[in-house]
mmCIF file of C-alpha atoms and ligand atoms in Angstrom:
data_model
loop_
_atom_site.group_PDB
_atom_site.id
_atom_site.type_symbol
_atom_site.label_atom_id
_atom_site.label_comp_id
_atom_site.label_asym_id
_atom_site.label_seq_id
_atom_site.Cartn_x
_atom_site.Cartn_y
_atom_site.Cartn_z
ATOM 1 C CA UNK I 1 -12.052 6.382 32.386
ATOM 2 C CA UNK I 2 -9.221 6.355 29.986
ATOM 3 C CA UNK I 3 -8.024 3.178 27.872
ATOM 4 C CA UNK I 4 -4.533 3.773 26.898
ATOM 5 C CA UNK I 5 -3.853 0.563 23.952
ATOM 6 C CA UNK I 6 0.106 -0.382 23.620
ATOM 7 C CA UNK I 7 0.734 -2.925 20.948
ATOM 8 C CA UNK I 8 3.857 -4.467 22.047
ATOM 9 C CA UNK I 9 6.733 -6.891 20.041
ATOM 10 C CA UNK I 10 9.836 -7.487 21.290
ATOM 11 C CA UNK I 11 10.164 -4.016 23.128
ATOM 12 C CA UNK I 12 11.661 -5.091 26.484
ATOM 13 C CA UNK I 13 14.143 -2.059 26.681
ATOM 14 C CA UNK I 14 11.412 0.073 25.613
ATOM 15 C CA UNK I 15 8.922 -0.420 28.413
ATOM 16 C CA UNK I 16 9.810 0.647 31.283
ATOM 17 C CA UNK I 17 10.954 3.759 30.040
ATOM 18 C CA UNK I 18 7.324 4.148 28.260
ATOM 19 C CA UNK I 19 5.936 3.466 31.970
ATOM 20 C CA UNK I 20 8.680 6.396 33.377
ATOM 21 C CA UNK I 21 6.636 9.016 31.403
ATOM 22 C CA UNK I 22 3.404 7.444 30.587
ATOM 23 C CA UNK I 23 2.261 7.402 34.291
ATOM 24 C CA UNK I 24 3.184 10.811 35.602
ATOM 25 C CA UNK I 25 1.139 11.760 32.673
ATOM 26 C CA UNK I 26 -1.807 10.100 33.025
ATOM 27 C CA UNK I 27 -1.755 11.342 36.630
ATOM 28 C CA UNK I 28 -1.436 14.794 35.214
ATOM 29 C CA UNK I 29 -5.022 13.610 33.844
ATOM 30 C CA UNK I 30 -7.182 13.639 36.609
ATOM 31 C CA UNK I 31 -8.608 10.761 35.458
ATOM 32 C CA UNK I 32 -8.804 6.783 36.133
ATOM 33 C CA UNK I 33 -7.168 4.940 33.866
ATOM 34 C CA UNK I 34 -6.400 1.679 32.429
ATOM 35 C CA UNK I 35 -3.447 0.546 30.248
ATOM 36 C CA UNK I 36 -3.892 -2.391 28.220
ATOM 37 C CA UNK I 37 -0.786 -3.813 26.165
ATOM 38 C CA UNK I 38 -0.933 -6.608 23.551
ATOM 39 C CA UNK I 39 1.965 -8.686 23.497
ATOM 40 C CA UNK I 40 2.353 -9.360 19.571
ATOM 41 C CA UNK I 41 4.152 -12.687 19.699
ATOM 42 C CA UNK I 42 7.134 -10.753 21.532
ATOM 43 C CA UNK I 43 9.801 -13.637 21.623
ATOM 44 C CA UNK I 44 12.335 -11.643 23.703
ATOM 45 C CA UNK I 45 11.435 -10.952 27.614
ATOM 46 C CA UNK I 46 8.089 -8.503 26.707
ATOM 47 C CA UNK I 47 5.810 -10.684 28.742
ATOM 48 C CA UNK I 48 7.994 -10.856 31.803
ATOM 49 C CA UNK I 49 8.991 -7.312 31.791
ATOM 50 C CA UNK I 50 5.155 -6.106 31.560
ATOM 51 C CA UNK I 51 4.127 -8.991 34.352
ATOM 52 C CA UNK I 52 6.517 -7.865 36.483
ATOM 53 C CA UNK I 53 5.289 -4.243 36.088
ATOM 54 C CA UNK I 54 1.632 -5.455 36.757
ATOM 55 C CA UNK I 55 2.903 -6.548 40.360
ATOM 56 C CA UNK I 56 4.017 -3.205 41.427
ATOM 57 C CA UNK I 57 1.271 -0.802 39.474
ATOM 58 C CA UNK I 58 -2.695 -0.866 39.053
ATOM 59 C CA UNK I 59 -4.374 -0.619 36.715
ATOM 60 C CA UNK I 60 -2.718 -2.682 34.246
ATOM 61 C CA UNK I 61 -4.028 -5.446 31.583
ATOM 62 C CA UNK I 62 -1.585 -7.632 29.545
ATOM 63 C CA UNK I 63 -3.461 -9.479 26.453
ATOM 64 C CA UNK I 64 -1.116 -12.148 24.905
ATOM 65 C CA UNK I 65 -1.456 -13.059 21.265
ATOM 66 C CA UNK I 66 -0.899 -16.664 20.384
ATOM 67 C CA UNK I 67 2.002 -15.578 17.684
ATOM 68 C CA UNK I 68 3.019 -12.462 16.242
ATOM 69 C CA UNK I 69 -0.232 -10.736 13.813
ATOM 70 C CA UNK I 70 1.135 -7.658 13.141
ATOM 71 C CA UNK I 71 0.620 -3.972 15.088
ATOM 72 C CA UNK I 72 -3.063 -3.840 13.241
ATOM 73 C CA UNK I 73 -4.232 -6.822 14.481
ATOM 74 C CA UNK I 74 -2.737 -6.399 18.466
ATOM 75 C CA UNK I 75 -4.248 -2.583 18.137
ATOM 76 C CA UNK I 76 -7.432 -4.107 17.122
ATOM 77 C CA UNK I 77 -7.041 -6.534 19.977
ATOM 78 C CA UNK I 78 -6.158 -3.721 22.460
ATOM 79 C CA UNK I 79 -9.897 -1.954 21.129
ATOM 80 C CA UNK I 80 -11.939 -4.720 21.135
ATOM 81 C CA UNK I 81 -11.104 -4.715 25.465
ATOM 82 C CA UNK I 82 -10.836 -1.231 26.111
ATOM 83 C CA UNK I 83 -13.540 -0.347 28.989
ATOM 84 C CA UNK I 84 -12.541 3.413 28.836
ATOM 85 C CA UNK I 85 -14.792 6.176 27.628
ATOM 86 C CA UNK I 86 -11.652 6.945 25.248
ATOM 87 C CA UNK I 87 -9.120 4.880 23.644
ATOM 88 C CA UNK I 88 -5.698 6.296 23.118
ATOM 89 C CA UNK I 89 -3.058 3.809 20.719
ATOM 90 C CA UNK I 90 0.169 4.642 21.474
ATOM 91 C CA UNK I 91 3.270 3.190 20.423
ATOM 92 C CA UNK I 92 5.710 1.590 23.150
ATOM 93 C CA UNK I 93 8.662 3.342 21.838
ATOM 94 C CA UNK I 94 8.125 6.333 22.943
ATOM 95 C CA UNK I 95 7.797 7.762 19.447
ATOM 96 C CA UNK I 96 4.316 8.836 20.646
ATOM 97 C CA UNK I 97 4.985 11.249 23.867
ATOM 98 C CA UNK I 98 2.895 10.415 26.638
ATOM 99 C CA UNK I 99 3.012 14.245 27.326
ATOM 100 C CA UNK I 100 0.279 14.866 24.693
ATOM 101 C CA UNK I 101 -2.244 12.789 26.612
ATOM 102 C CA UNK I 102 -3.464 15.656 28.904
ATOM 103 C CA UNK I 103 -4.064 17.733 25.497
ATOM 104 C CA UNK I 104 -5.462 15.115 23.965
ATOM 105 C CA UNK I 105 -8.113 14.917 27.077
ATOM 106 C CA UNK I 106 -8.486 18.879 27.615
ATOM 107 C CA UNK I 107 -9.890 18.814 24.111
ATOM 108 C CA UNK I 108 -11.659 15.662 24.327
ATOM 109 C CA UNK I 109 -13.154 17.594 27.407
ATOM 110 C CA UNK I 110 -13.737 20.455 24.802
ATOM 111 C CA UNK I 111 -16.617 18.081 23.305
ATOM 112 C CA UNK I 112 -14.293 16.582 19.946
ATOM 113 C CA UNK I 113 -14.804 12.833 19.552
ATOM 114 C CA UNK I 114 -10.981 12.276 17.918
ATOM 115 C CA UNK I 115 -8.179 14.452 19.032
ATOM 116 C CA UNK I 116 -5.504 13.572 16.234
ATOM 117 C CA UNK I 117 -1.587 14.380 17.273
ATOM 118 C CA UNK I 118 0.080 15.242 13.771
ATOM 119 C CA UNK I 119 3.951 15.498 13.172
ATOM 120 C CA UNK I 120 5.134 18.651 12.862
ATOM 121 C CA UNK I 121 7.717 17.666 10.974
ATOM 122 C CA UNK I 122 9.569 14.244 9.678
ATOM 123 C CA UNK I 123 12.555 15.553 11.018
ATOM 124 C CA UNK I 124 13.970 12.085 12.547
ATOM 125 C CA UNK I 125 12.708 10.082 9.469
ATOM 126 C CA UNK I 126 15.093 8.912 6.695
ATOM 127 C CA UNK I 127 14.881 11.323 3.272
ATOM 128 C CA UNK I 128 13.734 8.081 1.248
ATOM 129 C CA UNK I 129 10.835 7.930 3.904
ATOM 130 C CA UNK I 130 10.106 11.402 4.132
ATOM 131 C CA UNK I 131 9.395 11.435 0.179
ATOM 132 C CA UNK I 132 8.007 7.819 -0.245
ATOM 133 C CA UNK I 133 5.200 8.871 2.721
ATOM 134 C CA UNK I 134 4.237 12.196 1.105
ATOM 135 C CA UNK I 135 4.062 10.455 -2.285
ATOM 136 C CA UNK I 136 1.556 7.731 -0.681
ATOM 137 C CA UNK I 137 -0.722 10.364 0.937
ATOM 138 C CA UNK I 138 -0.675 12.822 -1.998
ATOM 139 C CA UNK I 139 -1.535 9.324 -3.910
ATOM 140 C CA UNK I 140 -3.439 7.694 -1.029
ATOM 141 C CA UNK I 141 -5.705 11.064 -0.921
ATOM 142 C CA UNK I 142 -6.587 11.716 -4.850
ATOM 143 C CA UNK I 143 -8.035 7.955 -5.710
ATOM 144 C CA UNK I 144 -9.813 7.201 -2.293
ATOM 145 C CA UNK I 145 -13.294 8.297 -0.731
ATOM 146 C CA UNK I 146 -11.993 9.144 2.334
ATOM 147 C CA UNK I 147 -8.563 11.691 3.193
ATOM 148 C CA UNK I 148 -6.450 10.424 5.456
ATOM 149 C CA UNK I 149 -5.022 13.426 7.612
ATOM 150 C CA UNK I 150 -1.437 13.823 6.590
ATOM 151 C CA UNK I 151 1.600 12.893 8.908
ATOM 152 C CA UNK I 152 -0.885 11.355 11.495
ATOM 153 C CA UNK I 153 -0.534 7.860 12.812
ATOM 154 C CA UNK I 154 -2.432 5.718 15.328
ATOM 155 C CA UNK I 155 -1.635 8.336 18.131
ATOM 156 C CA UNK I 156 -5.156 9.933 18.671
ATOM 157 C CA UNK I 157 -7.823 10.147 21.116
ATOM 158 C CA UNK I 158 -10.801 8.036 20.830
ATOM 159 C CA UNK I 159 -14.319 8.816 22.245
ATOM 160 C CA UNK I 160 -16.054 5.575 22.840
ATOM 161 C CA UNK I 161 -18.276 6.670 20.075
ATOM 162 C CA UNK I 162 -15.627 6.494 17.815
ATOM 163 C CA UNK I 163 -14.548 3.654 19.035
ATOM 164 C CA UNK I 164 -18.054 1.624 18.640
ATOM 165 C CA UNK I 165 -17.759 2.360 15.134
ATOM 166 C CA UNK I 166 -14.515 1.408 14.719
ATOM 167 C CA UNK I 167 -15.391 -1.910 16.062
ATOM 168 C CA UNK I 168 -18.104 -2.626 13.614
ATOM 169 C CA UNK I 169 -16.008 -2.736 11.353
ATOM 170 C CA UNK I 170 -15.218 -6.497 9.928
ATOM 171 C CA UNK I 171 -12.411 -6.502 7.666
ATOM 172 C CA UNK I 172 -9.539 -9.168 8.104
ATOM 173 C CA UNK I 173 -6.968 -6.134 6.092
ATOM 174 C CA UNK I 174 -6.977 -3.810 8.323
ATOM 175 C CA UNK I 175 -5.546 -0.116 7.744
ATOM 176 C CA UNK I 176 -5.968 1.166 11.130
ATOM 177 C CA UNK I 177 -5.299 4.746 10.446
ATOM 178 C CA UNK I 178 -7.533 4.110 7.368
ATOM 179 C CA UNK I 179 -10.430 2.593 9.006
ATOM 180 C CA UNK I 180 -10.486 5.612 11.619
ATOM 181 C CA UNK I 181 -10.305 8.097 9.150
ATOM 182 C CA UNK I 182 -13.528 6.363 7.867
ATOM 183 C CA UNK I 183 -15.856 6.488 10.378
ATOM 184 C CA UNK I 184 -15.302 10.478 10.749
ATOM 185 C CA UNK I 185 -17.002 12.263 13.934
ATOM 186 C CA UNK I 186 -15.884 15.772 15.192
ATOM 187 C CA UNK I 187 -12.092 15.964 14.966
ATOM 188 C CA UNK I 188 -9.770 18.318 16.773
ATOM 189 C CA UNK I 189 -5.659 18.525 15.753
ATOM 190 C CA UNK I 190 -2.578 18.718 18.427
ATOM 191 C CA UNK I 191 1.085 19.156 16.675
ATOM 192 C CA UNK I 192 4.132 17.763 18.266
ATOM 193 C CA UNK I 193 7.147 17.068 16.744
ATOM 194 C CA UNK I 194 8.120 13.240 16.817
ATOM 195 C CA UNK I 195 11.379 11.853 18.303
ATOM 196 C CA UNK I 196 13.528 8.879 17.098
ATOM 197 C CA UNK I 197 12.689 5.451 18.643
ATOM 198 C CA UNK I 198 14.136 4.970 22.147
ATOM 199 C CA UNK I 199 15.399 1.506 21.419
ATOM 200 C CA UNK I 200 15.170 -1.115 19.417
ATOM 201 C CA UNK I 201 14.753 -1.328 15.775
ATOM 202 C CA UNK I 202 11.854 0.167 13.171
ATOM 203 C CA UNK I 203 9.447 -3.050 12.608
ATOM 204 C CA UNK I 204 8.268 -1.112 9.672
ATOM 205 C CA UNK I 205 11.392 -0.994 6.887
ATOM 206 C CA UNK I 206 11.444 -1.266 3.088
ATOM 207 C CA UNK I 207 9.174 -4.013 1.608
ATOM 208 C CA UNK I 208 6.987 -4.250 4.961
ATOM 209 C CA UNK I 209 6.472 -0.757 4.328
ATOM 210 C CA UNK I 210 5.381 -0.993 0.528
ATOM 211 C CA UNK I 211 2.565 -3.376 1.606
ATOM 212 C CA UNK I 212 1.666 -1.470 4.201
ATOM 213 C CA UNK I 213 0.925 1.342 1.520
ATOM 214 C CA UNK I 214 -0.688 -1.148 -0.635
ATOM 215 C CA UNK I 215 -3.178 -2.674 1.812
ATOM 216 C CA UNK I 216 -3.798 0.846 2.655
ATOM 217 C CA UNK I 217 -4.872 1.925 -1.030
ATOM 218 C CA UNK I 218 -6.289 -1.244 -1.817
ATOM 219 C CA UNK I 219 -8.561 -1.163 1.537
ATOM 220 C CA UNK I 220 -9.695 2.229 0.519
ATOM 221 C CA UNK I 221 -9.603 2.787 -3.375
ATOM 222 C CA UNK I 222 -11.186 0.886 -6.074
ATOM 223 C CA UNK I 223 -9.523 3.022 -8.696
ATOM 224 C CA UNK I 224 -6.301 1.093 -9.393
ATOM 225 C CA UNK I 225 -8.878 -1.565 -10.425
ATOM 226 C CA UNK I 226 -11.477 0.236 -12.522
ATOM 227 C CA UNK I 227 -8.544 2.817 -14.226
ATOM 228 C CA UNK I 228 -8.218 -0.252 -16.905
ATOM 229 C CA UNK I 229 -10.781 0.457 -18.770
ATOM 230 C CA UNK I 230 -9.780 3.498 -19.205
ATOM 231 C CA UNK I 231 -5.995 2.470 -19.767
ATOM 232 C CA UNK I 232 -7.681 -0.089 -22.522
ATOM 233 C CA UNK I 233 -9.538 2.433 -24.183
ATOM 234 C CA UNK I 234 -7.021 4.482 -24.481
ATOM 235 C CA UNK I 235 -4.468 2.145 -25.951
ATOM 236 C CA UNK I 236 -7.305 0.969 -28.580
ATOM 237 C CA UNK I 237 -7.888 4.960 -29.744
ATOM 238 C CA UNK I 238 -4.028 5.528 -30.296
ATOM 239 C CA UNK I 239 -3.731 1.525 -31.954
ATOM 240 C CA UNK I 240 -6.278 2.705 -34.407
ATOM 241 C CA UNK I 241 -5.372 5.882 -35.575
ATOM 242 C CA UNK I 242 -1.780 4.083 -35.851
ATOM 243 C CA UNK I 243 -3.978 1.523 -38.170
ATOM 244 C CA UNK I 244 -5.266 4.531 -40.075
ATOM 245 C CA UNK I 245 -1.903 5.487 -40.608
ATOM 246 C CA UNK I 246 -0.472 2.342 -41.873
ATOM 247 C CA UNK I 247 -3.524 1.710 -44.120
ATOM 248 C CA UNK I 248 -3.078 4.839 -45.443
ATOM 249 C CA UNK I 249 0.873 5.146 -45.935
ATOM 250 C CA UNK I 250 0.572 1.061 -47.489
ATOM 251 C CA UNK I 251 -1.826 2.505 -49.689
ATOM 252 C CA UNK I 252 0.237 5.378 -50.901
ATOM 253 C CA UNK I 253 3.907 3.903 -50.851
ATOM 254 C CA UNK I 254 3.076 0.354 -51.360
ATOM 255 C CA UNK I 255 3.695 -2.477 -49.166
ATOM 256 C CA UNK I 256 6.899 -2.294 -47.083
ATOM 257 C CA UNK I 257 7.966 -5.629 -45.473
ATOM 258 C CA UNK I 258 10.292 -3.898 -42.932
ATOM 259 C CA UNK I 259 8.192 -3.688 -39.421
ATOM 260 C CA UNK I 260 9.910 -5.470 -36.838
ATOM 261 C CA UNK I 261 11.092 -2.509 -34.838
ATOM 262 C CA UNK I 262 7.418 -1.053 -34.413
ATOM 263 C CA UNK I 263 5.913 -4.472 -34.131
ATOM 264 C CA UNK I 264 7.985 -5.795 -31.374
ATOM 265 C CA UNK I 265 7.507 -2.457 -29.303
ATOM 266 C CA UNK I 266 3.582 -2.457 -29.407
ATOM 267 C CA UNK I 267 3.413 -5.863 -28.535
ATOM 268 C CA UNK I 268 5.972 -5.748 -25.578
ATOM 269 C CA UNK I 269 4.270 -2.431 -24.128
ATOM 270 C CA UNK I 270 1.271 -4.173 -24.477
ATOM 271 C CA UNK I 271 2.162 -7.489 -23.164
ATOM 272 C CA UNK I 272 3.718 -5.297 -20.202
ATOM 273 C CA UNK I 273 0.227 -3.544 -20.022
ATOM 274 C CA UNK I 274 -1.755 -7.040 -19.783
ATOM 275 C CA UNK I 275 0.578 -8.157 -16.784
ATOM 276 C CA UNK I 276 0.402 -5.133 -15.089
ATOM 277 C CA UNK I 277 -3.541 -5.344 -15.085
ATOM 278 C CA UNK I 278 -4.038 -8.540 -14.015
ATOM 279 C CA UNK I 279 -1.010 -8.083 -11.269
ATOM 280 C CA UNK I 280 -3.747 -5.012 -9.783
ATOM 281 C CA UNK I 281 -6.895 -7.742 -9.876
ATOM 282 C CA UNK I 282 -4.545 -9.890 -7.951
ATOM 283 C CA UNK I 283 -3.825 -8.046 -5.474
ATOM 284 C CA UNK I 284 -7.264 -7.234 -5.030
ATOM 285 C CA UNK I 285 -8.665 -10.596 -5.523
ATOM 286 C CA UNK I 286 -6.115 -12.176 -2.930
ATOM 287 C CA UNK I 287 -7.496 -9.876 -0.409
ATOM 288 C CA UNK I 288 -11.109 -10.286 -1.387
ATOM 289 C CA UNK I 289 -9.927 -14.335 -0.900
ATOM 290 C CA UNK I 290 -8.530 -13.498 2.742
ATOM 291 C CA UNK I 291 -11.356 -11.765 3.545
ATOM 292 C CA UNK I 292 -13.699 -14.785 2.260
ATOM 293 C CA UNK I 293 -12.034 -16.876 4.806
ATOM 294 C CA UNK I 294 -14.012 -15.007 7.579
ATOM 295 C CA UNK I 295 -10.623 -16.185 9.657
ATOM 296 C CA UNK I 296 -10.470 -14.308 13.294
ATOM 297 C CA UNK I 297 -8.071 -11.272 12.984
ATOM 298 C CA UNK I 298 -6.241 -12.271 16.433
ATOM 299 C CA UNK I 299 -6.232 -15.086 18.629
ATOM 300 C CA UNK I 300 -5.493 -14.103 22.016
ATOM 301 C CA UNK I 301 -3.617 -16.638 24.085
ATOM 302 C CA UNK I 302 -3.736 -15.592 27.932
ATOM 303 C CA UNK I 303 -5.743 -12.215 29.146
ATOM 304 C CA UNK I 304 -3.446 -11.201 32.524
ATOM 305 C CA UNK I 305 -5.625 -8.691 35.021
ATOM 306 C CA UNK I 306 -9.556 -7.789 34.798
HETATM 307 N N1 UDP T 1 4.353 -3.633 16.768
HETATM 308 C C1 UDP T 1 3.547 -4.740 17.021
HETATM 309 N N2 UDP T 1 3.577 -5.792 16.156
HETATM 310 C C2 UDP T 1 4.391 -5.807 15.048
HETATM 311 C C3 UDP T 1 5.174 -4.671 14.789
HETATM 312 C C4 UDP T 1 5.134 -3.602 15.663
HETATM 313 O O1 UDP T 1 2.799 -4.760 18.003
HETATM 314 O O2 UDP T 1 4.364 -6.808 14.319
HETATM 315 C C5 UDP T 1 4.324 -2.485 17.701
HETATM 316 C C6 UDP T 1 5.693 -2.075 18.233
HETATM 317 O O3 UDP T 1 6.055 -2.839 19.368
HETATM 318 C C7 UDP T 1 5.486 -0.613 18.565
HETATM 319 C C8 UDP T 1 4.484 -0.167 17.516
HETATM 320 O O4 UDP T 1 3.881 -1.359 16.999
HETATM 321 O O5 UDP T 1 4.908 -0.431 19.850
HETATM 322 C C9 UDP T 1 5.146 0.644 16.394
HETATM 323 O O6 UDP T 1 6.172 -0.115 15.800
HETATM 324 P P1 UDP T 1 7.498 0.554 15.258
HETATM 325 O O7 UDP T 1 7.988 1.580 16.224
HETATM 326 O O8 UDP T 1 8.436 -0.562 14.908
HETATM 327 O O9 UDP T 1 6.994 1.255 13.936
HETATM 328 P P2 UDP T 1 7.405 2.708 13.355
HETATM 329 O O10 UDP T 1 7.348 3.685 14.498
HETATM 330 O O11 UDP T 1 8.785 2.550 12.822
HETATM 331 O O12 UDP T 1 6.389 2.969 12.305
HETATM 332 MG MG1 MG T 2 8.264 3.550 16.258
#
């Protein structure tokens, strides 16, 4: 059995268009199936729309969370219930085309444990998103342990191995394309070239998407934290060859009052420095504080359908 996992806020136009292409598909599988959508604290009609498409078709689960958590935490919901022997994400927008799924399960089929779809090309994206996303994964890839697979998102097949070990994993911050990345297992690639959003508006614009890319280096990378050293040591080898310098030019010419220029430079780059430094070990620490908490990373409100 399949698990398809639809993380759902306010998409009520979007739906039953997903449905219009998702089930042909999945009957193009061979397969049984079940489809499992997470209602993110939707506050337009989402709920009614997908109850309402429970009536008339099988196989259908509805999980509502108690307020909106964000698309990590419904997809994690979505996981956690997934009975299927793979777990396919997809987006309800049809940004993810449902017509990939019987790919994704000839290769599956084929014996890899993730089949990952990857973007041909950025095509309907924005030119300030096309270069801000290849400047976080050439960034992204050089400081962390793990590569994340370029122009991929959360569309991918899942083996339920795959999906065990994506499970086990704890963290309140959660990266999802990061944390699948992680846990690695035999990975096959399908291309397809991605299509604007069907309706609705991108939940994922400007300064939602800068802390997306930070939670996704911080949850992955140490080095912004551990580079200071190396930032400090650097700044005290060129501060004391400066000394040298002075020392050696007072000693020559004689003392010369006139400084301020100089002064006030090193001690506002500096100063700049300092702030900087401590901004990174907040970040970190703030998350290392959520994390602390040991808070759930959903709370479901009403399960609708076995
Ligand atoms: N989504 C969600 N909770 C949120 C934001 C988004 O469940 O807080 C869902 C949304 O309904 C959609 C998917 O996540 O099914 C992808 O969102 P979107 O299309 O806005 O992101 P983009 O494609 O622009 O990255
Ligand atoms: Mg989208």
């Amino acid at each position: 059995m399949i698990s398809i996992v639809c993380p759902v806020c306010n998409e009520q136009e979007a739906i039953e268009p997903l449905m219009a292409r998702l089930l042909p598909s999945l009957d193009a599988c061979d397969t049984e199936y079940e489809l499992i959508f997470v209602d993110d604290g939707s506050r337009d009609r989402t709920l009614s729309v997908l109850i309402e498409i429970r009536q008339r078709t099988p196989g259908i689960r509805v999980i509502q969370l108690s307020r909106n958590f964000g698309k990590e935490a419904a997809l994690t919901a979505g996981i956690d219930r997934a009975r299927g022997d793979a777990v396919i994400p997809i987006d309800a927008d049809l940004q993810d085309p449902p017509e990939l799924i019987p790919a994704m399960i000839a290769k599956w089929r084929e014996g890899y444990q993730v089949v990952l779809a990857k973007r041909t090309s950025r095509g309907s994206d924005t030119w300030l998103k096309r270069s801000t996303a290849r400047w976080f994964y050439r960034l992204h890839n050089r400081i962390s342990e793990v590569p994340l697979p370029e122009n991929v998102g959360d569309f991918r097949l899942m083996d339920k191995s795959v999906v065990v070990a994506v499970r086990r994993m704890p963290e309140r911050h959660r990266f999802m394309k990061g944390l699948f990345a992680w846990v690695g297992f035999h990975t096959a690639v399908i291309e397809y070239e991605r299509p604007p959003r069907i309706a609705g508006l991108s939940k994922f614009r400007g300064w939602y998407l800068w802390n997306f890319a930070l939670e996704g280096i911080t949850s992955f990378s140490t080095v912004p934290l551990r580079i200071w050293s190396y930032v400090g040591a650097g700044v005290a080898a060129l501060s004391f060859l400066y000394a040298l310098a002075l020392i050696t030019r007072t000693l020559i010419l004689g003392i010369d009052v006139p400084g301020y220029a100089s002064i006030m430079t090193v001690v506002l780059f500096l100063g700049g420095l300092q702030l900087l430094g401590l901004g990174i070990i907040g970040e970190y620490l703030g998350r290392l504080h959520d994390e602390a908490k040991q808070r759930p990373i959903y709370i479901v409100n009403q399960e609708i359908g076995d």
